[in-house]
């Protein structure tokens, strides 16, 4: 499934899907704690794009290329984070160019953006900073208001920085240009019961409402183990019916269990 199509197709019947490819040895080593996965999931859900898969790969070109080609063939969009900075191990742009089979070179627009930024903040346009203006042929720039150095989009792949504030700025820039589907609606019901107390009955509710996603999420409160039951659907009527069924089930089960 390819992700062409202009943005703003809110409420469209077709499912719009995405994957996130997190790139960086520092993530896999634990040196850097990823903050982008949760933000991206929330962001995409809010605009009607389903994040279906997340992969984390090292700063190794064959690994990036293989993952990218697998994901971009499967999902409407692939978002990548990391590896587009000024250092020798920032190889994402080269790997993306290789995955698409295109050349990579300094992008005049990117050079102009960075030169203007340096003129404002001081510094020199050295070799390291010029690395951040190398963009695969045919890609369009993804702007950011934080550091100016752009990401880029080629085909259905959106390449972004790993620094959370910069990544978020890039998402803001690209979001209006994305195709989107109907937003996923969600309701949460506090069970006031352990997950094991309602598991069988909840399975029966889920079976009776196959077009609604029902999940249970245990947590601890002042009374001990508890459970939140989350009901999700793109159809408000089906969501309401499933939520009512969950509440009815809980009303029957709670008196039979000891807390």
C-alpha positions as a printed Julia matrix, in Angstrom:
259×3 Matrix{Float64}:
   0.0     0.0    0.0
   1.53    3.29  -0.98
   0.95    6.59   0.72
   0.43    9.08  -2.02
  -2.58   11.36  -1.73
  -2.89   14.8   -0.28
  -3.72   15.57   3.3
  -7.02   16.39   4.83
  -8.93   13.26   3.82
 -10.42   13.2    7.31
 -13.08   10.6    7.78
 -12.13    8.7    4.64
 -13.25    5.09   4.57
  -9.85    3.66   3.7
  -7.61    2.71   6.6
  -4.43    4.78   6.74
  -1.53    2.96   8.39
   1.99    3.78   9.45
   5.18    2.3   10.84
   7.88    4.0   12.85
  11.52    3.1   12.22
  13.73    4.23  15.11
  17.37    4.45  14.05
  20.33    4.63  16.42
  22.88    2.58  18.32
  22.27    4.81  21.34
  18.66    3.59  21.58
  19.63   -0.07  21.43
  22.45    0.38  23.97
  20.13    2.1   26.41
  22.25    5.25  26.51
  19.34    7.26  25.1
  15.79    6.55  26.27
  13.38    6.87  23.38
  10.68    9.51  23.85
   9.43    9.58  20.28
   7.43    6.35  20.05
   4.69    7.33  22.47
   4.43   10.86  21.12
   4.21    9.64  17.52
   1.56    7.06  18.42
  -0.58    9.7   20.14
  -0.06   12.21  17.33
  -0.97    9.81  14.53
  -3.97    8.39  16.36
  -5.31   11.91  16.83
  -5.2    12.64  13.09
  -6.64    9.29  11.96
  -3.48    7.32  11.12
  -3.0     3.88  12.7
   0.54    3.19  13.92
   0.83   -0.54  13.27
   4.5    -1.32  13.83
   7.66    0.05  15.45
  11.14   -1.22  14.68
  14.47   -0.18  16.18
  17.63   -0.68  14.11
  21.31    0.24  14.59
  23.29    2.8   12.64
  24.12    0.21   9.98
  23.15    0.87   6.38
  22.1    -2.7    5.43
  19.81   -2.89   8.47
  18.21    0.48   7.74
  17.71   -0.29   4.05
  16.19   -3.72   4.71
  13.81   -2.45   7.37
  12.8     0.57   5.33
  12.04   -1.43   2.2
  10.0    -3.97   4.17
   7.97   -1.32   5.99
   7.31    1.05   3.09
   5.86   -1.79   1.05
   3.48   -2.72   3.84
   2.15    0.55   5.24
   0.72    3.81   3.94
   3.51    5.79   5.61
   6.84    5.09   7.24
   8.26    7.62   9.68
  11.92    7.41  10.65
  13.63    9.1   13.58
  17.35    9.56  14.12
  20.52    9.61  12.08
  20.23   12.89  10.14
  22.62   14.99  12.2
  26.13   16.3   11.39
  28.32   13.39  12.56
  29.91   10.45  10.77
  27.37    7.93  12.12
  24.39    9.92  10.83
  23.8     7.72   7.81
  20.01    7.69   7.51
  19.84    9.96   4.45
  22.34    7.77   2.57
  20.47    4.62   3.55
  17.14    6.07   2.4
  18.68    7.07  -0.94
  20.02    3.54  -1.35
  16.62    2.02  -0.47
  14.96    4.11  -3.18
  17.81    3.65  -5.65
  18.42    7.38  -6.11
  21.39    9.71  -5.85
  22.02   11.97  -2.87
  23.52   15.43  -2.95
  23.43   18.84  -1.29
  19.95   20.3   -1.58
  19.99   24.02  -2.51
  16.94   24.75  -0.37
  18.4    22.96   2.63
  21.7    24.8    2.21
  19.87   28.12   2.07
  17.87   27.32   5.2
  20.95   26.34   7.18
  22.99   29.31   5.97
  20.22   31.67   7.09
  20.11   29.97  10.49
  23.88   30.23  10.94
  23.79   33.89   9.97
  21.31   34.45  12.81
  23.0    32.34  15.47
  26.69   32.59  14.56
  29.09   29.85  13.54
  30.4    28.68  10.21
  28.99   26.49   7.48
  31.52   23.7    7.93
  31.66   20.18   6.54
  29.72   18.71   9.45
  26.81   21.12   9.04
  26.8    20.62   5.29
  26.14   16.91   5.93
  22.7    17.89   7.13
  21.84   19.4    3.72
  22.39   16.14   1.8
  18.98   15.01   0.58
  18.02   12.08  -1.72
  17.06   13.08  -5.26
  13.33   13.69  -5.65
  12.69   14.26  -1.94
  10.9    17.31  -0.57
  12.01   19.05   2.59
  10.28   18.7    5.95
  10.85   21.88   7.9
  11.38   22.4   11.61
  11.11   25.59  13.65
  13.51   24.47  16.35
  16.92   24.01  14.73
  16.09   24.79  11.05
  17.97   21.74   9.69
  15.27   19.98   7.63
  14.13   16.42   7.39
  12.68   15.15   4.13
   9.96   13.1    2.54
  10.42   10.74  -0.38
   7.57    8.56  -1.58
   5.71    7.39   1.5
   8.73    7.77   3.79
   9.09   10.75   6.14
  12.58   11.15   7.61
  12.85   13.09  10.86
  15.39   13.96  13.54
  15.78   11.94  16.71
  15.8    14.88  19.12
  12.21   14.9   20.44
  11.54   18.64  20.16
  12.83   18.71  16.58
  10.98   15.52  15.63
   7.75   17.01  16.97
   8.26   20.18  14.93
   8.76   18.07  11.82
   5.57   16.12  12.52
   3.7    19.41  12.8
   5.06   20.47   9.41
   4.23   17.26   7.56
   0.86   16.44   9.17
  -1.31   18.71   6.96
   0.06   16.93   3.87
  -0.83   13.42   5.01
  -3.83   11.39   3.96
  -5.86   10.53   7.04
  -8.71    8.19   7.87
 -11.52    8.19  10.37
 -10.29    8.88  13.87
 -10.28    6.05  16.38
 -12.72    6.76  19.22
 -11.99    5.47  22.7
 -13.81    4.98  26.01
 -12.36    3.72  29.29
 -14.37    1.84  31.92
 -12.93    1.34  35.41
 -13.69   -2.27  36.27
 -13.18   -2.18  40.06
 -12.14   -5.79  39.64
  -8.98   -7.75  38.96
  -8.23   -8.61  35.36
  -8.53  -12.3   36.15
 -11.97  -11.77  37.68
 -13.46  -10.5   34.43
 -11.28  -12.1   31.77
 -13.72  -14.82  30.7
 -16.75  -12.55  30.67
 -14.82   -9.82  28.83
 -13.88  -12.34  26.17
 -17.56  -13.07  25.63
 -18.3    -9.34  25.25
 -15.48   -9.0   22.74
 -16.79  -11.96  20.75
 -20.24  -10.37  20.64
 -18.77   -7.1   19.35
 -16.16   -8.24  16.78
 -15.85   -4.83  15.08
 -14.83   -3.13  18.32
 -11.37   -3.37  19.9
 -11.6    -4.23  23.59
  -8.55   -4.36  25.83
  -7.95   -4.74  29.55
  -5.12   -2.97  31.38
  -4.34   -3.83  35.0
  -3.14   -1.19  37.45
  -2.83   -0.7   41.21
  -4.98    1.7   43.21
  -5.6     2.35  46.9
  -7.67   -0.84  47.13
  -5.12   -3.04  45.39
  -5.22   -4.63  41.91
  -7.69   -3.05  39.51
  -8.38   -2.97  35.78
  -9.22   -0.41  33.15
 -11.2    -1.75  30.2
 -10.65    0.27  27.05
 -13.12    0.1   24.17
 -12.1     1.49  20.77
 -13.92    1.89  17.46
 -14.26    4.28  14.56
 -18.03    3.94  14.74
 -19.62    5.9   17.6
 -22.71    3.7   17.7
 -20.75    0.45  17.89
 -18.49    1.99  20.52
 -21.46    2.96  22.68
 -23.03   -0.49  22.35
 -19.81   -2.26  23.33
 -19.23    0.08  26.27
 -22.77   -0.57  27.51
 -22.17   -4.32  27.23
 -18.96   -4.0   29.27
 -20.73   -2.0   31.95
 -23.59   -4.51  32.07
 -21.12   -7.38  32.4
 -19.29   -5.64  35.24
 -22.51   -4.96  37.08
 -23.21   -8.71  37.06
 -19.68   -9.84  37.93
 -18.72   -7.41  40.7
 -21.18   -8.8   43.32
 -19.75  -12.3   42.82
 -16.11  -11.46  43.53
 -14.27  -10.65  46.73
 -12.21   -7.45  46.88
